[in-house]
Coordinates of N, CA and C (backbone and C1' of nucleotides) in Angstrom, one line a residue:
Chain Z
X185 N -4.0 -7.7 14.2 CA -3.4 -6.4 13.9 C -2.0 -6.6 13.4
X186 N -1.8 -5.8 12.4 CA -0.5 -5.9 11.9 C 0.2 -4.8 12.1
X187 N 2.0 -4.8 11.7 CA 3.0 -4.2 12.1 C 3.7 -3.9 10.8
X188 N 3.9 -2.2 10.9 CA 4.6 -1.7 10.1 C 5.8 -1.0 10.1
X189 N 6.5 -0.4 9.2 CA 7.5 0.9 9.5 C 7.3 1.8 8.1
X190 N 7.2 3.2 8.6 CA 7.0 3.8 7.6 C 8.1 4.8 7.3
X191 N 9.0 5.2 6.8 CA 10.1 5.8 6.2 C 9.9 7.3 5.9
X192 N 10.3 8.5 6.3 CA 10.5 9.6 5.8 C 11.6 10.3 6.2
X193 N 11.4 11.8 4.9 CA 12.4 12.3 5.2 C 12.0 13.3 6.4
X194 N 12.8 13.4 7.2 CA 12.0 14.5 8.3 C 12.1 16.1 7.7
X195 N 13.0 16.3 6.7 CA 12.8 17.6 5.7 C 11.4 18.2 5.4
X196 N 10.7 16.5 4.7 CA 9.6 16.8 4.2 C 8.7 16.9 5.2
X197 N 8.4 15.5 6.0 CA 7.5 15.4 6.8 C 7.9 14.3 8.1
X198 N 7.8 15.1 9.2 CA 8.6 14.5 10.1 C 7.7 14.0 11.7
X199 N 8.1 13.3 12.5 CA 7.4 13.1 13.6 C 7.0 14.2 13.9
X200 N 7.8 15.5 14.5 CA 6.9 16.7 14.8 C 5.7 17.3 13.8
X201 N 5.9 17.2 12.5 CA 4.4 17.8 11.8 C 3.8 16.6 12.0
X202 N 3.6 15.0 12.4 CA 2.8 14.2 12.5 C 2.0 15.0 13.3
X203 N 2.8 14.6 14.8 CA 2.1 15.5 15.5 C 1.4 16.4 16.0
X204 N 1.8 17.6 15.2 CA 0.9 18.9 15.1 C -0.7 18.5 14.9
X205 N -0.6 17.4 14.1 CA -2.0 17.2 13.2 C -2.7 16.3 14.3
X206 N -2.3 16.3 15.6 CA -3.3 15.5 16.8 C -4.2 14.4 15.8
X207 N -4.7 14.3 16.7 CA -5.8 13.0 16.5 C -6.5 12.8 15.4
X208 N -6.5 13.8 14.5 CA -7.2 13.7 13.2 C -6.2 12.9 12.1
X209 N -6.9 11.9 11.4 CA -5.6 11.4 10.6 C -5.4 12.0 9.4
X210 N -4.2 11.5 9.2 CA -3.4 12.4 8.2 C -3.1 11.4 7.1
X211 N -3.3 11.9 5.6 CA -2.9 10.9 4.9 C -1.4 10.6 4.4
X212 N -1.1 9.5 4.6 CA 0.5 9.2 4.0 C 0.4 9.1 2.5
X213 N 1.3 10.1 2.0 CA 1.2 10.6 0.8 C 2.7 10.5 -0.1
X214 N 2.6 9.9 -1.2 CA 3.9 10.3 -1.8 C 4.5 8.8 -2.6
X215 N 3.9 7.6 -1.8 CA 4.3 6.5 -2.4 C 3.8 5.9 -3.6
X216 N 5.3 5.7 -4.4 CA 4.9 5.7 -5.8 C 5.9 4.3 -6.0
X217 N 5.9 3.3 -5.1 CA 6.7 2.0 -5.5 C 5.8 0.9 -5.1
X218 N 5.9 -0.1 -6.2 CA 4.9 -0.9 -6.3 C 4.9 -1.8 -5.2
X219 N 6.1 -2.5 -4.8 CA 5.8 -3.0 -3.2 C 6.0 -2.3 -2.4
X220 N 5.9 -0.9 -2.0 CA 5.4 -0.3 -0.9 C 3.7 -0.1 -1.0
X221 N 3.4 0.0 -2.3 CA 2.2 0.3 -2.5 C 1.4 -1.1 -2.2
X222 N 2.0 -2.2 -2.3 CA 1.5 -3.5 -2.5 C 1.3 -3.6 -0.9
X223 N 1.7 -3.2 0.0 CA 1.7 -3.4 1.8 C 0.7 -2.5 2.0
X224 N 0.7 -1.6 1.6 CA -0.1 0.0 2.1 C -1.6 -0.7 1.8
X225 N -1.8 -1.6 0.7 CA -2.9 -2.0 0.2 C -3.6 -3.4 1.6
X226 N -3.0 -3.7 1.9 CA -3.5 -4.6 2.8 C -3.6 -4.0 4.6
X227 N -3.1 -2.5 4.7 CA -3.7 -2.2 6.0 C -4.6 -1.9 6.4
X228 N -5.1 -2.1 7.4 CA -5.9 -1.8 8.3 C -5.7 -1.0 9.4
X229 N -7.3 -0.4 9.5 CA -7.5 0.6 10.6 C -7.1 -0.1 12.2
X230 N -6.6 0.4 12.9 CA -6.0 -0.1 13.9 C -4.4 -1.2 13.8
X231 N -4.0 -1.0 12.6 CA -2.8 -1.4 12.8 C -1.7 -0.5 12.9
X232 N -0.7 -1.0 13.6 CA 0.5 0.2 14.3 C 1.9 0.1 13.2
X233 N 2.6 1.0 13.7 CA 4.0 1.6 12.3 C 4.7 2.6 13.4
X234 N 5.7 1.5 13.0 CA 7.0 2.3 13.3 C 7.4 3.8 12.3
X235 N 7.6 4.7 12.8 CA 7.6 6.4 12.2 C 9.4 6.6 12.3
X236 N 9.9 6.0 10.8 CA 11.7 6.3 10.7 C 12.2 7.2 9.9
X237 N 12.7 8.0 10.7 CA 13.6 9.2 9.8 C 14.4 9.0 9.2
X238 N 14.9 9.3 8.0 CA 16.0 9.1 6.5 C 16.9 9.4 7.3
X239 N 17.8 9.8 6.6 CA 18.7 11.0 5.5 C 19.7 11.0 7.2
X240 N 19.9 12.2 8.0 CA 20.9 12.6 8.9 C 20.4 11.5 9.8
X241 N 19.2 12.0 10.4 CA 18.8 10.3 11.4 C 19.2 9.4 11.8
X242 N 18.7 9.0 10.9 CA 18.5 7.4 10.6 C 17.8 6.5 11.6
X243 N 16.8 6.8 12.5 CA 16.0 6.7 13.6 C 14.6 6.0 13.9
X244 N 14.1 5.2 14.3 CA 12.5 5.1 14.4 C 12.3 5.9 15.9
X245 N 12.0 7.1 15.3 CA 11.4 7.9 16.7 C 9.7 8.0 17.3
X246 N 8.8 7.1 17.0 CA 7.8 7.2 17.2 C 7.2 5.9 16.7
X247 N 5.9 6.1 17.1 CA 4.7 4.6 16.6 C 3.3 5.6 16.6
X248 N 3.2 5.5 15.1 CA 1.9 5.8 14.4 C 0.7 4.6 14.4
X249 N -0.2 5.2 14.5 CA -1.3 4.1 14.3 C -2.3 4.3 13.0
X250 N -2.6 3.4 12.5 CA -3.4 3.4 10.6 C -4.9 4.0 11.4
X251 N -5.3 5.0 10.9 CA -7.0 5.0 11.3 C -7.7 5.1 10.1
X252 N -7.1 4.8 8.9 CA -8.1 4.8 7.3 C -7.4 3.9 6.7
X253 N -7.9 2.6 6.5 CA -6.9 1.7 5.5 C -6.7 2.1 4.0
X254 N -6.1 1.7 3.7 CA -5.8 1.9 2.0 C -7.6 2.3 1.5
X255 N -7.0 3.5 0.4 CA -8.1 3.5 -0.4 C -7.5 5.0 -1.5
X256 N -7.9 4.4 -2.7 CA -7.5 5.2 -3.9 C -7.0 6.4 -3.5
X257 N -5.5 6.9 -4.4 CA -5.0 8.4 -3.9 C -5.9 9.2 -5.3
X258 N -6.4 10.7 -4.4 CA -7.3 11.4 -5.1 C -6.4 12.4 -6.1
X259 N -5.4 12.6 -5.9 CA -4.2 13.4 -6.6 C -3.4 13.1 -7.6
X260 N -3.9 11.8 -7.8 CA -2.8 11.0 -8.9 C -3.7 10.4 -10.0
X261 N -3.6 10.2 -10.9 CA -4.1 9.1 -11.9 C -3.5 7.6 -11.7
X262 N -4.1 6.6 -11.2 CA -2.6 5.5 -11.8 C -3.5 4.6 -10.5
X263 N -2.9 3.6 -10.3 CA -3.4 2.8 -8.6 C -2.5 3.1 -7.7
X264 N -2.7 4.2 -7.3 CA -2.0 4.5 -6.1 C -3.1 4.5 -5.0
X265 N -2.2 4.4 -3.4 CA -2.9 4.2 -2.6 C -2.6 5.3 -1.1
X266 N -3.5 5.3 -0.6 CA -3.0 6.1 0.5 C -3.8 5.4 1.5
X267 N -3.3 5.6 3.1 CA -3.5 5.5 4.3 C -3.5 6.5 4.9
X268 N -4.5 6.7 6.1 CA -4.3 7.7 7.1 C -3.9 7.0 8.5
X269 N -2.3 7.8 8.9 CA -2.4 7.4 10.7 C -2.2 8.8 11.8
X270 N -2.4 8.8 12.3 CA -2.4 9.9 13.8 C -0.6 9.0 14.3
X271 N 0.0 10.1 15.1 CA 1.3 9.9 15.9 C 0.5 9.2 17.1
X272 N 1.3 8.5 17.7 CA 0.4 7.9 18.9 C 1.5 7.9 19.9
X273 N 2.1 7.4 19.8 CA 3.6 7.2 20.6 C 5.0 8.0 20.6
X274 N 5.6 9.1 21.0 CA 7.2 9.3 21.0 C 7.6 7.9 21.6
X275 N 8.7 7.2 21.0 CA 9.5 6.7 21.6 C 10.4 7.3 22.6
X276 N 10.5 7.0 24.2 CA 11.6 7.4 25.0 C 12.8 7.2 24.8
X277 N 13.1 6.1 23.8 CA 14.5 6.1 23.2 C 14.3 6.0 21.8
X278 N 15.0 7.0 20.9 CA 14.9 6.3 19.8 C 15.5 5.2 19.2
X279 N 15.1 4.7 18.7 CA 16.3 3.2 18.2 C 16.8 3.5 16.4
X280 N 18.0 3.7 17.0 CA 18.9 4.1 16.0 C 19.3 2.9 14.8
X281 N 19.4 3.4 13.5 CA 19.7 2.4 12.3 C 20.6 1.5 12.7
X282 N 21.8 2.0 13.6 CA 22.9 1.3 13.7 C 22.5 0.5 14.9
X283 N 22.0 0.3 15.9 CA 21.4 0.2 17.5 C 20.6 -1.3 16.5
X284 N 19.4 -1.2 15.7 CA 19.6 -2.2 15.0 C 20.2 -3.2 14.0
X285 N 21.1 -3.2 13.2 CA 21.9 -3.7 13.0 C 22.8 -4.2 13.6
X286 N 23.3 -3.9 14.7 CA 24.2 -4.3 15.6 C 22.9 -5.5 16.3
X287 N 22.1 -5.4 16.1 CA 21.3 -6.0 17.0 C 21.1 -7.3 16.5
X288 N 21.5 -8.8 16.9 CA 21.3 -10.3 16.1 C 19.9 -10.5 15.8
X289 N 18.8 -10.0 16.6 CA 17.8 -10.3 16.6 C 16.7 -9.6 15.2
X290 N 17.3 -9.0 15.0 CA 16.9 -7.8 14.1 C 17.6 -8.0 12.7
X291 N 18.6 -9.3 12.4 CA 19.3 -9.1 11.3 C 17.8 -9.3 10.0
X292 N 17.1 -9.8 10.4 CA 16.4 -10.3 9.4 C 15.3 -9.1 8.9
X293 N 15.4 -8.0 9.7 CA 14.5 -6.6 9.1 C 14.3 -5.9 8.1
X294 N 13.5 -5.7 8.0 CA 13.4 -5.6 6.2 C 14.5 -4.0 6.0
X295 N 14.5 -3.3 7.4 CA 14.9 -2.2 7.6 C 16.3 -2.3 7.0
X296 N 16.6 -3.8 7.7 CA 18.3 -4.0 7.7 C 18.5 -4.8 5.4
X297 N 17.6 -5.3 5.7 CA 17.8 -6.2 4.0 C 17.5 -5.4 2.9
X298 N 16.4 -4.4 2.9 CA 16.0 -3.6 2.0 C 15.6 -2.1 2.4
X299 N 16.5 -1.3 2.9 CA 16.7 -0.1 3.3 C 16.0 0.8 2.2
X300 N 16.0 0.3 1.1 CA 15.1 1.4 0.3 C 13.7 1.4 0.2
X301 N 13.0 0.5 0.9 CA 11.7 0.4 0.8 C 10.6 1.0 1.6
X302 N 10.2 2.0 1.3 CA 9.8 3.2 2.3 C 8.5 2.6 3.0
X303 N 7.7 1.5 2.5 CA 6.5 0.9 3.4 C 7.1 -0.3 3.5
X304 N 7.7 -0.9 4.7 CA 7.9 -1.9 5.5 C 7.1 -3.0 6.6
X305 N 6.8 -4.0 6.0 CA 6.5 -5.4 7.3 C 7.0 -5.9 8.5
X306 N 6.3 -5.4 9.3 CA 7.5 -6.0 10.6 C 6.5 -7.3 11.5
X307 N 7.5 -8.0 11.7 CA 7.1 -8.9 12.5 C 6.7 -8.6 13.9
X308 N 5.9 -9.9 14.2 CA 5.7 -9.4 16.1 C 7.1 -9.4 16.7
X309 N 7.9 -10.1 16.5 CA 8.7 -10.7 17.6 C 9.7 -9.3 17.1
X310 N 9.8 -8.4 16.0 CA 10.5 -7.6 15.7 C 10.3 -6.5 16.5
X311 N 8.7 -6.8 16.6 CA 8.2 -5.1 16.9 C 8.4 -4.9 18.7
X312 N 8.5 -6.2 18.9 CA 8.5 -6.4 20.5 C 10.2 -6.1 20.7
X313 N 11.1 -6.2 19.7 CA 12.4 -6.2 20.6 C 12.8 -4.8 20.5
X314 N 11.8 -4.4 19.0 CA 12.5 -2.7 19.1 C 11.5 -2.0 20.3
X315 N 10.6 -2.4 20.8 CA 9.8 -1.3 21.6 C 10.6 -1.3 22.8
X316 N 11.4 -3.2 23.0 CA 12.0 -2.9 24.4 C 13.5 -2.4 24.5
X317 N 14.1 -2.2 23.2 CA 15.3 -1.3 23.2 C 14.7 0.1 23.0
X318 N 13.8 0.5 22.7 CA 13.3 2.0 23.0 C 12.7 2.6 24.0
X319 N 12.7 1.2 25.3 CA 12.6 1.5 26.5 C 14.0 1.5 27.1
X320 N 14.4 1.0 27.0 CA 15.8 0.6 27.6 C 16.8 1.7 27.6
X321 N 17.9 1.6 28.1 CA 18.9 3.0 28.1 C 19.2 4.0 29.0
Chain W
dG3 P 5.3 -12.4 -21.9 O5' 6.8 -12.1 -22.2 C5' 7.5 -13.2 -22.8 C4' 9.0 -12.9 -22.8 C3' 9.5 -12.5 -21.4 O3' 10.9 -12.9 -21.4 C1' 9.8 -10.7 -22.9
dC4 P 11.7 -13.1 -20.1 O5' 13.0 -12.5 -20.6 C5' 13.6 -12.9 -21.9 C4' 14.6 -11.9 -22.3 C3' 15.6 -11.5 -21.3 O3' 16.9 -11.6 -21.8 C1' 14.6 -9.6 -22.3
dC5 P 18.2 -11.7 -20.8 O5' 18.7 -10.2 -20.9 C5' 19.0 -9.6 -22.2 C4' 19.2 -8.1 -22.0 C3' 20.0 -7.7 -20.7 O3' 20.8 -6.6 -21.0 C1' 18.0 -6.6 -20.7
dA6 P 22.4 -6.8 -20.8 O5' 22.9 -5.4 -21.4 C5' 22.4 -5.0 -22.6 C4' 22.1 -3.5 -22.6 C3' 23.1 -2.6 -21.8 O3' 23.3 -1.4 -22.5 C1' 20.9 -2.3 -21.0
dA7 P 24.3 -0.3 -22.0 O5' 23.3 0.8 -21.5 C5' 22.3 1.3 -22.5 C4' 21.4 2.3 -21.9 C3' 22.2 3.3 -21.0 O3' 21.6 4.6 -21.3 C1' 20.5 2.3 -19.7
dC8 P 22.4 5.9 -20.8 O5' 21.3 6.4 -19.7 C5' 19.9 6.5 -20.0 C4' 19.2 6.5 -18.7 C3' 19.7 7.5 -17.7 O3' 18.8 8.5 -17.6 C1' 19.0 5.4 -16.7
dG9 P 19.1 9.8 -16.6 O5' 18.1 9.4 -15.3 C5' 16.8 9.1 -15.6 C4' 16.1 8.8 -14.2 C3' 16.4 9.8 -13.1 O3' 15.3 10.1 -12.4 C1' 17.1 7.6 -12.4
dT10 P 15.3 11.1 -11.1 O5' 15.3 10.0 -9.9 C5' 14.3 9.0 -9.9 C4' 14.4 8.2 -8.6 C3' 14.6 9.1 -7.4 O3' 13.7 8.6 -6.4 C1' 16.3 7.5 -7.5
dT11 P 13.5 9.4 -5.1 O5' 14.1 8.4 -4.0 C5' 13.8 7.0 -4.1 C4' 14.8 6.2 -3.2 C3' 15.0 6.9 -1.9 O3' 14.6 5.9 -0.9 C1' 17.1 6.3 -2.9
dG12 P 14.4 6.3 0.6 O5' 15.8 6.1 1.2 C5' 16.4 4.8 1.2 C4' 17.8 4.9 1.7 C3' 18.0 5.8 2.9 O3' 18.9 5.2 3.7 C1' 19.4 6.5 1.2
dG13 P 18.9 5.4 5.3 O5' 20.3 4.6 5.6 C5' 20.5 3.3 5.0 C4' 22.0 3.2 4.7 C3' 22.9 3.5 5.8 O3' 24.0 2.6 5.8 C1' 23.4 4.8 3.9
dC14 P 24.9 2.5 7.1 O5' 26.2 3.3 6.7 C5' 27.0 2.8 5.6 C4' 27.9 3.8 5.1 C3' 28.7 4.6 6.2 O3' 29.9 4.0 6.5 C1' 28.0 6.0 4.4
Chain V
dG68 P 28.1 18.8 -2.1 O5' 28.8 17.6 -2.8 C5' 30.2 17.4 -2.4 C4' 30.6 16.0 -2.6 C3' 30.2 15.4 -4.0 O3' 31.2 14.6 -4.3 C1' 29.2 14.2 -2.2
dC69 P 31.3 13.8 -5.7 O5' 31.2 12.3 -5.2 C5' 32.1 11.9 -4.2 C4' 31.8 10.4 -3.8 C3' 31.5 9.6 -5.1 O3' 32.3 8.4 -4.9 C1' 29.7 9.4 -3.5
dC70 P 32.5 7.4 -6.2 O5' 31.4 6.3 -5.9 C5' 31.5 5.6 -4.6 C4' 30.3 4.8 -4.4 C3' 29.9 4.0 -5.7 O3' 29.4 2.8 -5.4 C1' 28.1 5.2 -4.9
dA71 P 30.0 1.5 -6.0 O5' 29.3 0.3 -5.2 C5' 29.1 0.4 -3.8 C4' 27.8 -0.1 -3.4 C3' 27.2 -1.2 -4.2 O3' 26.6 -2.1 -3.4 C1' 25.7 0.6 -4.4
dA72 P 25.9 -3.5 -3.9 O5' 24.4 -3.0 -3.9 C5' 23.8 -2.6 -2.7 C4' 22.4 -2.3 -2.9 C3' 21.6 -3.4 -3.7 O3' 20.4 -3.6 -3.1 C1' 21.4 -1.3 -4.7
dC73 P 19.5 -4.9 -3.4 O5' 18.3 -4.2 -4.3 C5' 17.6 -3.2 -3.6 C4' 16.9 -2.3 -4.7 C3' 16.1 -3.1 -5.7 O3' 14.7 -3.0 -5.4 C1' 17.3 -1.3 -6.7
dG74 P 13.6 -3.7 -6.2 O5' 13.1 -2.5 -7.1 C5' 12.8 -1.2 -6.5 C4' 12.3 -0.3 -7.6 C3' 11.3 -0.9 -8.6 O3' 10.3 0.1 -8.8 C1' 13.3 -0.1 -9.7
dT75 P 9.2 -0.2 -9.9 O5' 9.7 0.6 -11.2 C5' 10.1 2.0 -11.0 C4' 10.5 2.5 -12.3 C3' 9.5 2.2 -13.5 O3' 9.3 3.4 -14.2 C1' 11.7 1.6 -14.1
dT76 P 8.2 3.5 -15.3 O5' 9.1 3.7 -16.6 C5' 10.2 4.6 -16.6 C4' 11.1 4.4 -17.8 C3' 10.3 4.2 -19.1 O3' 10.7 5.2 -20.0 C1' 11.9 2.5 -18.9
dG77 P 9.9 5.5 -21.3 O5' 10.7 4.7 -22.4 C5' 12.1 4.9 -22.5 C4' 12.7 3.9 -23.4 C3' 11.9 3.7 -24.7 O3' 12.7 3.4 -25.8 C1' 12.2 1.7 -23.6
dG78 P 12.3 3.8 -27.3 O5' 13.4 3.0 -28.1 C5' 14.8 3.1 -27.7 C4' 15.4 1.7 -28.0 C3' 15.1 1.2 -29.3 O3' 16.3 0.6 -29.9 C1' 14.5 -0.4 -27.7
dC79 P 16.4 0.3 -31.4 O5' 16.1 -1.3 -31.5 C5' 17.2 -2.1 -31.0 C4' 16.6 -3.5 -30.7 C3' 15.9 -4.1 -31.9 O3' 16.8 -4.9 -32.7 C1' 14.9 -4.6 -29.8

DNA sequence: GCCAACGTTGGC
DNA sequence: GCCAACGTTGGC
């Protein structure tokens, strides 16, 4: 099982409309950059994603889980790709943009190196230190 | 195939 | 609202 983070704006679409949409999956829609699209392409059903708000935020407030791996977006012409995940998790803390970057262990996140890339790789050992500062506090 | 110009993203 | 970083586009 692999580990992701997925970027939005909460304007558009945010942990609460995840949400709303319970257990049925929902498709992540909208990515049009070739390595976000290049990651989206290799998930799988049952892999988990960090759920991080843009813009005022700047937050991973949740962990979504993939329940439809990549497969052709029906709305576009071109190779684009979509996934579906359900919300699965509120985080009890959220872990703040800055909360990681202050963080040594975290310098190497793609969050922290390439902040523009709205579908993100995360490591195990990444995913484990933000779950236990989102316990923590 | 290179690269300058341009548009977009997202943190600040 | 600004601007740095990055990706894309299009002329050559």
């Amino acid at each position: 099982m692999a580990f992701w983070l997925l970027k939005t704006e909460p304007g558009d679409w945010s942990w609460q409309d995840q949400c709303a949409r319970g257990t049925a999956g929902e498709p992540w829609t909208g990515v049009r950059n070739a390595q976000a699209r290049n990651h989206m392409r290799t998930m799988k059903k049952g892999d988990q994603a960090f759920f991080y708000h843009t813009g005022k935020e700047r937050r991973i407030v949740g962990i979504a889980e993939i329940t439809r791996g990549a497969y052709p977006d029906p709305d576009i012409s071109g190779d684009w790709l979509l996934v579906d995940i359900v919300a699965r998790d509120a985080l009890p803390t959220p872990v703040s943009l800055a909360a990681i970057k202050a963080e040594p262990a975290l310098s190497e996140m793609v969050l922290v190196r390439n902040p523009r890339l709205s579908v993100q790789p995360v490591t195990a050992p990444e995913w484990k230190k933000v779950c236990a500062m989102a316990s923590a506090e």
